[in-house]
Coordinates of C-alpha atoms and ligand atoms in Angstrom, one line a residue:
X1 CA -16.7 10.8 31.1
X2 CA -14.6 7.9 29.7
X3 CA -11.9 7.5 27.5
X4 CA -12.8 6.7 23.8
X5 CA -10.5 4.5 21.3
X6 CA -10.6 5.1 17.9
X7 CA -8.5 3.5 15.3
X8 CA -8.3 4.1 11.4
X9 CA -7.4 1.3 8.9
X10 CA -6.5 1.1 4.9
X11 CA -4.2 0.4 2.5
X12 CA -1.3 2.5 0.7
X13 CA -2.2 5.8 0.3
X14 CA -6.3 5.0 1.7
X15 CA -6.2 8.9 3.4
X16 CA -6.5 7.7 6.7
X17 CA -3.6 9.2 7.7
X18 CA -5.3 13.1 6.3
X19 CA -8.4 11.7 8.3
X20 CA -7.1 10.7 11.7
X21 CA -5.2 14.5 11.7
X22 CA -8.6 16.2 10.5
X23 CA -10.1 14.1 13.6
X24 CA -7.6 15.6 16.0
X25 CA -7.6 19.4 14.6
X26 CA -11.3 19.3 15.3
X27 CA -11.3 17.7 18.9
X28 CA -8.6 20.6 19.5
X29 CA -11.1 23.0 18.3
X30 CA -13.8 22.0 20.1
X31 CA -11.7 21.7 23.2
X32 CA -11.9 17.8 23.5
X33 CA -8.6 16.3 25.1
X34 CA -7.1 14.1 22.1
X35 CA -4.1 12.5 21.2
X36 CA -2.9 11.4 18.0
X37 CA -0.4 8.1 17.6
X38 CA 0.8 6.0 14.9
X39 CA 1.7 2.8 14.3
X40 CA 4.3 1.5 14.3
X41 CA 5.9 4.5 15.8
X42 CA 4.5 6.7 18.7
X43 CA 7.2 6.1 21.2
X44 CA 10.8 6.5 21.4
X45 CA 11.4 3.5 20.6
X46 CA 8.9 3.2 18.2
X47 CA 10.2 5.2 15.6
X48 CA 12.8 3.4 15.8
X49 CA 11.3 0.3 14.7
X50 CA 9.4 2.3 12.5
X51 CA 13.1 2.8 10.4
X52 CA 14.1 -0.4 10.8
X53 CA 10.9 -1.6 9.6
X54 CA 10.4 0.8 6.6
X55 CA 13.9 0.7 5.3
X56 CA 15.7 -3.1 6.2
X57 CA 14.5 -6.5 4.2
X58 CA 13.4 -8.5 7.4
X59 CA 11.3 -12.0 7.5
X60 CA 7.7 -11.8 8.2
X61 CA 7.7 -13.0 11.4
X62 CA 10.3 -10.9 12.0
X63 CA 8.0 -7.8 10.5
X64 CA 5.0 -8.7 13.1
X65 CA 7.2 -9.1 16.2
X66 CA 8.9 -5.9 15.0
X67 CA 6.0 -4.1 14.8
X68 CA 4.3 -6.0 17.8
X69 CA 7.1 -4.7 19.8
X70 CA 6.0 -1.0 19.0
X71 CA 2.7 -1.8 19.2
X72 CA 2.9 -3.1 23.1
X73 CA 5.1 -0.2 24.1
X74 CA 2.7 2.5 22.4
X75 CA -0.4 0.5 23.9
X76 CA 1.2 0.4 27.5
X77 CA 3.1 3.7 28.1
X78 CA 0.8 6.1 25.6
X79 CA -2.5 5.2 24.9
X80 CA -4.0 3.2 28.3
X81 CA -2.5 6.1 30.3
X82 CA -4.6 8.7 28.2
X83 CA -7.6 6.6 27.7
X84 CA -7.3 6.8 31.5
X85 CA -7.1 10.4 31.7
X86 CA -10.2 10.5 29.9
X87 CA -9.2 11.6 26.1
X88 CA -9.9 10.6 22.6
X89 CA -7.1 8.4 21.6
X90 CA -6.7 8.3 17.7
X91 CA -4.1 5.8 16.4
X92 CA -3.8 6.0 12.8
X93 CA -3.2 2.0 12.0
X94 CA -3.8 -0.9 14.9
X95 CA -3.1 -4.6 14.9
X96 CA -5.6 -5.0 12.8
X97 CA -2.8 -4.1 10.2
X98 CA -0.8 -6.5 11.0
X99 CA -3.4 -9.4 10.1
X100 CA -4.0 -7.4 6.7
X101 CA -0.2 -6.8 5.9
X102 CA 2.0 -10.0 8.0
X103 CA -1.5 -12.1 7.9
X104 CA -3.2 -12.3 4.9
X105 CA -0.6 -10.7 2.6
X106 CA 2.7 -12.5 4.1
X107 CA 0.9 -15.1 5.2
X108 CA 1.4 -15.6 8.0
X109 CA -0.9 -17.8 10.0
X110 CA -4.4 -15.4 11.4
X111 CA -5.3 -17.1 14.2
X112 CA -2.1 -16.8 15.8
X113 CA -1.6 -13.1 14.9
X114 CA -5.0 -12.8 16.5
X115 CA -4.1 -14.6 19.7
X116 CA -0.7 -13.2 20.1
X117 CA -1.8 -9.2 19.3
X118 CA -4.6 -10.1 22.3
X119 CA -1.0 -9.7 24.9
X120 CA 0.7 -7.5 22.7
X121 CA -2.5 -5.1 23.2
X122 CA -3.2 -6.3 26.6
X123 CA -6.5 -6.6 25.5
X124 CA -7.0 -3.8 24.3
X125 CA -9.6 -2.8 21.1
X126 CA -11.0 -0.1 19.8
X127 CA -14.5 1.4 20.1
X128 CA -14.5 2.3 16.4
X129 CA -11.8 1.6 13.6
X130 CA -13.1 3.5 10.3
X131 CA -11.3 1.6 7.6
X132 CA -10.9 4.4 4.7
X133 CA -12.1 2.0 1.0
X134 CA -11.4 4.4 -1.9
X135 CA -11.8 2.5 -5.0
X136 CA -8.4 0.2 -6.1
X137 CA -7.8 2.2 -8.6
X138 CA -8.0 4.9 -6.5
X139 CA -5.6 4.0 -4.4
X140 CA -3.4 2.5 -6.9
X141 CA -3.2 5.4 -9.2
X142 CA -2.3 7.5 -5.8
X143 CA 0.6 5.5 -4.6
X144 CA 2.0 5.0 -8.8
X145 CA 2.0 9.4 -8.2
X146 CA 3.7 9.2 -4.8
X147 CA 6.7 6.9 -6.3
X148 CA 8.0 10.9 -7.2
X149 CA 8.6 11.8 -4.2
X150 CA 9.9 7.9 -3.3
X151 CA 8.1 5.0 -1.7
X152 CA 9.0 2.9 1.3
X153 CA 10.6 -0.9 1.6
X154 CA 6.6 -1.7 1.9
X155 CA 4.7 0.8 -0.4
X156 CA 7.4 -0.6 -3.0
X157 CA 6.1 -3.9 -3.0
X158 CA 4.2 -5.5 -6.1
X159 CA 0.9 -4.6 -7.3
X160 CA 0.0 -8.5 -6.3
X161 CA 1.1 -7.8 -2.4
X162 CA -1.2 -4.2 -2.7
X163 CA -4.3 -6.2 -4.4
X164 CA -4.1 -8.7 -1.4
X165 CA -4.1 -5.9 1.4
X166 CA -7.1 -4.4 -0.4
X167 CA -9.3 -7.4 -0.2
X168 CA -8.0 -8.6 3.2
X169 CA -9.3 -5.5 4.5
X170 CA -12.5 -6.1 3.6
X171 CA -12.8 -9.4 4.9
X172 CA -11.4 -8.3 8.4
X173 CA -14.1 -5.8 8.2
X174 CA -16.3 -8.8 8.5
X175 CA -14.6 -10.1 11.8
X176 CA -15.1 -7.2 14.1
X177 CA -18.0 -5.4 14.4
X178 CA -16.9 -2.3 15.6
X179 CA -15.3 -1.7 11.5
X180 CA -17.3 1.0 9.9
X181 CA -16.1 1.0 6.1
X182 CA -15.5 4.5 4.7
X183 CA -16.0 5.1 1.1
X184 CA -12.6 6.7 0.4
X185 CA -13.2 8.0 -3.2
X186 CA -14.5 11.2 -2.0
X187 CA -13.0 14.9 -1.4
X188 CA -11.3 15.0 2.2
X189 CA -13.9 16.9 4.1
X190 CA -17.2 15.0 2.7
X191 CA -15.7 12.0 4.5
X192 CA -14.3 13.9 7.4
X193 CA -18.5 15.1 8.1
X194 CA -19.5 11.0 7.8
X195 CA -16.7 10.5 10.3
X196 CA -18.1 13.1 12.7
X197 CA -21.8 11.9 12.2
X198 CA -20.8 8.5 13.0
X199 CA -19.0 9.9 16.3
X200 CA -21.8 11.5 17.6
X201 CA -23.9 8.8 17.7
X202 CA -21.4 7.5 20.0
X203 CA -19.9 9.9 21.7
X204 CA -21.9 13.1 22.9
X205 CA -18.5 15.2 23.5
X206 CA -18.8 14.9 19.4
Ligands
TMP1 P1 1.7 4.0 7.2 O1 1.9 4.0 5.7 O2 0.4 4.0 7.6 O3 2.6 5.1 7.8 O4 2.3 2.6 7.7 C1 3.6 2.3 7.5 C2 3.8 1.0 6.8 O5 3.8 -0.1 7.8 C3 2.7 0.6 5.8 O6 3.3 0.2 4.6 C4 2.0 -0.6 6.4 C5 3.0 -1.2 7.3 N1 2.5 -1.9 8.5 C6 2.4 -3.3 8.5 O7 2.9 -3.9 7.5 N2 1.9 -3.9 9.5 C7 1.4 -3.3 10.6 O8 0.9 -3.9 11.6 C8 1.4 -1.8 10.6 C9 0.9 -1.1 11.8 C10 2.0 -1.2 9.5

């Protein structure tokens, strides 16, 4: 029995965030050791940048090193340590988010994001990353209803920035083979079941 890596991906408002819980509820059913982080956040310090991040203007270098920091603390002191102990480890977002969001959105250079995330990560990737794609206006029409109950320094961004994450996703998709694409458009638990079908091809604890 090994540890198993899996990592969910999207844009604003995708329902990754529904999924990655849905994931965890059933390995807690099924008694299958999991644990559940986000990013950035999932340490103490993490959540910390987390505010900062959500809430003060910063540069976009400043946004990946920022979130790089949580990423390498979360990496090293949560999820190595569990993968060693054998469990699921579920991170809802990876650096694969920061190529979409500081890469191809910010624009900051890919290559570099790429090669500095390698020691941020210390190598590590993921088995699987499901990257939620509900349709754009899906997604769009979901985060223009969540500006009621109030959007974050990021979510608040221009429907230009949101367009770019979107199609950045896809082509990152391209780059790693272990992307499955998930159409997002429908209800919660049909794509919860092509989650789990896709897991137990990999994974016989599934
Ligand atoms: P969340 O909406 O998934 O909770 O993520 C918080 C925000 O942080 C979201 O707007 C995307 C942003 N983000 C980046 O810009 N780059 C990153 O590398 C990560 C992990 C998140």
């Amino acid at each position: 029995m090994a540890g198993f890596f899996i990592t969910f991906e999207g844009v604003e408002c995708s329902g990754k965030s529904l999924q990655s819980l849905k994931l965890v509820e059933y390995c807690k059913t099924h008694n299958i050791p999991a644990f559940l982080v986000r990013e950035p956040g999932g340490t103490e310090i993490g959540e910390q940048l987390r505010s900062i991040l959500l809430n003060q203007y910063c540069t976009p270098l400043a946004e990946f090193f920022i979130l790089s920091a949580s990423r390498t603390q979360l990496t090293e002191t949560i999820i190595k340590p569990k993968l060693e102990e054998n469990y699921i480890v579920i991170s809802d977002r990876y650096f694969h988010s920061s190529l979409a969001y500081q890469g191809y959105a910010r624009g900051l250079d890919i290559k570099v994001l790429q090669d500095i995330s390698k020691t941020v990560t210390l190598g590590l990737e993921p088995e699987i990353t499901f990257l939620l794609k509900p349709s754009y206006e899906v997604a769009r029409a979901r985060l223009i209803d969540k500006k009621k109950i109030g959007l974050d320094r990021i979510e608040q961004e221009e429907e230009h920035f949101h367009k770019k994450i979107y199609d950045a996703y896809i082509s990152i998709a391209k780059d790693y083979n272990y992307f499955q694409i998930i159409e997002g458009d429908p209800d919660p638990e049909t794509i919860h079941q092509e989650i789990l079908l896709s897991l137990k091809k990999l994974d016989s604890r599934f």
